[in-house]
């Protein structure tokens, strides 16, 4: 390389080649970690819903085992299967030693049932008592038909039950009103209304109970691989399929329909089965409400700092403070939200407006509103910093042009500067949303729930209930993965949730980054 | 601000102009107000947290509620928790209950006729041990029944009941304790104490068997004695400074279970609530003693009080002891925190005092049979600087320790709220994660900023920024449930990879370079498979090493060698997971710092014949070093405050060990773990706010320092 000193070829440490390679390794490891994490979550999340084949093992001692293959342990020479049938076996998973297996097959007629409780059932169809539908010939067709009718009837029952629930809530609000009312006439009127509603409730309740027990009387008899029979009410079967005889297309169809359920259904069985709809909805509502607070306030603060405040020590201190607040641990915001919003403001609101419900707190406990406010505070620095960046990217000449044309400062701001810096503001908004969607620690203190019985938006007046607790995708991961009684069975569900959250957060962040990049290149060239 | 003289009158009339001007000024004020409000709101955060935490250190206060006179000399008196009823017992056995503010007699009863009370001792729950001059010892209970009427008005009814009467006793001072049929009476005799024990046990057939014993203990010069609430212990003090703890058992009798010799004269003693320790007042002050392996040890002491304490009364709610000093003032001293929480003085010296059940009120006698009542405000006597930051010798511990254990099943539990293990946990996790993250992030940033092909850099940089957006709950979940079980039986491989991956990369690249030139900026084409190879190799060799060195199970070997277990969720996992969260931050910020070094400087260095690495090492790195330092600081701040990862991937056990094979509990995770259990405005709640404030301050200082350094740096560039 260096002709002037040809005597000795310098070593790799002198030229720095070794360091270059090590630094390459640093970059490579970073990228591999990211790719690894995304790949791991994608693989596990996407495959969690896929209908897997059911393997049947004939064991040396004559018994059989049926289930989905989970993993093979090469060292110990054993296989783990998900045997399902929790109501029969008590456990979901089972290890089988290779030496004990005499035969392995994939029986075509094996059924997999998704049930309301006790997890999946894997086994064979033996008999059915469906009330009216006579079983002519083919048991399997009859079963499929019965399931279809049952699905319709289940919906009917759901409608009735929600009607029941709405009567119940109106009764509750009547009770609260009664507590407040002193006027005698009004009281008697309210009481009459109350008895009337109570009667209606009772009538409907009897009807619903009758309907439900009628539905529950129909059952199908299934046998597990060892011939143990179990009567399963048709009512509790959500989906039934024969995974070993399915084509790839029907598999894909099932996969897609499961994915749809995931996005639209509420969870079941302590959140380990079913859908994620309340969590998705809760996350979206929280983020939306948060944006309503954080956007205007953050933009105003940034406009003040960049356009109105006089550059000086104070502004520098404020700017450093804002930057620092972005680095304050999120749990600190959480505990602040708990002390200030929940117990401070919420407690006061309860004292003033909801004293008749005390000691049951209305606003004095964690809820959507407080969570959104806490998150707004937490993401405020993000919006401020991004907006400031956007404002500073607007060239001075443009402002001066506007002012020279006679516009006031405010007009310049509203008509010229803000529209031009909108990519920056948007970037801040999107980044804050991404941050809020993924942040869990503060939410645990100010209003997230493992299972929220009611959504924050429903058909009851006033239709939007910001005091209610809500579910959140990130907290769902923590809760199902760490607090559920059967963690191993829950892990696929956690991976699905993780994938969903990751797609959401990374998607939003990517959009923000693209926007920011565009903004930078747009103005970096010159005035226009 | 721009005078609209350019504007033609015909286009914008005067009215519109005025409107625009008003709009402009209004907007200016609104924006200024809004901006300042938003920023002030953030300052409020600090103030509020400090405000919640502050009462922990506030001195307690006492307010004088009432003053009342009572005619006769009393042998005993006390009052209820609501400051509504006081009662007095005089020598003749007349019990008088009065209402407090009005001082009217509401209940009166002669407990016994033809007998006089020699002495009285206060048991808990308004029960009095009375010794009568005819050799009878009785337990008299004063009952306050609280009732609520339809309007929710509270009224109190007073009554009295003789719980138990023991005949054929002496006339010395006595303490009697009763539960069901079993009882203990300890009475002072001429040369010591007489201990009467009766126990009733029901055998299998339902027959009740009575065991009773009377034992005399010789104790010359007895000064004071006390019996524990559970009737199993007796403590005595003699004039020669001898302090003795006795175990009481109806079957086994009385036996010494510990003793100590004090240098000064003992004035009084009492069991502290919970019966695990004893408060002893002597010439030097107040000492807290605890039995340990047959000895009595002074575990804590309060020295330096102006005058010696004469009389002690324990609180029945917490580990406080109330003491009357020889100068006539009453002090509250908390046994755990060693704080003299408050001192009450009256214009005249107090001659005796009583504490109500909740320990929130004091009634004391001063001259002329005047009774004074004070209401105490002492919400957090159990917290002091010492309990938070210094080792404390807790009840039942062999030595002073730092420990965090905030609650237990029983009421008389001594809360242990040292913040040291938590701070230690935070720093430990941060330390290990920084060891992992710093080299990777810095090397990566160096490569990406200077050496990588710009075509690829355009993708790598945003990818790493994206990595920073990954929710920590995702990282924590994968670390705890995916990584931890896999890492568990591959510990040697992990350590092996620290060594093997760099070696494989360097050796491999040297060989590849021998074979052909690697284009600058494209090294990663080759390094990527080499890193993968290094990882695979360390997995293989690590497994082989484990078989060879540790008999196939490192964890077992470690446990047998060091008799300490390897936790599944240990610091290796934390280093990786927390490192994952921190790497993108350090990477991005230091990459920015490196890229911002002006190009003419590097160009000059390269033109002088330096290799790219030499340029980096000698020119770019020194210039960018403040920025890199700032990156490390910000990464540190993030790691210290990270909550979800440590909450999920450590065992959350508050231990203080540097071992990488243990978990820990951090300040941040502690808040998440404990806050659901913390009653609002209780000591624990305020301590958690204090820890939040601490976290805030730590990260704020670290970030400000980093920001400051960065600011200096950017100024330097501008000059360059």
mmCIF file of C-alpha atoms in Angstrom, chain B residues 87 99 102 121 127 228 259 305 326 448 455 674 681:
data_model
loop_
_atom_site.group_PDB
_atom_site.id
_atom_site.type_symbol
_atom_site.label_atom_id
_atom_site.label_comp_id
_atom_site.label_asym_id
_atom_site.label_seq_id
_atom_site.Cartn_x
_atom_site.Cartn_y
_atom_site.Cartn_z
ATOM 1 C CA UNK B 87 -62.058 7.191 82.723
ATOM 2 C CA UNK B 99 -67.287 12.867 78.635
ATOM 3 C CA UNK B 102 -67.948 18.644 78.831
ATOM 4 C CA UNK B 121 -51.359 -1.783 85.368
ATOM 5 C CA UNK B 127 -58.132 -3.739 80.456
ATOM 6 C CA UNK B 228 -45.412 -10.063 76.591
ATOM 7 C CA UNK B 259 -29.690 -11.772 79.813
ATOM 8 C CA UNK B 305 -31.764 12.915 74.971
ATOM 9 C CA UNK B 326 -37.427 13.173 84.133
ATOM 10 C CA UNK B 448 -22.224 2.689 10.023
ATOM 11 C CA UNK B 455 -26.150 2.603 -0.177
ATOM 12 C CA UNK B 674 -45.715 -2.553 45.160
ATOM 13 C CA UNK B 681 -51.021 8.261 51.702
#
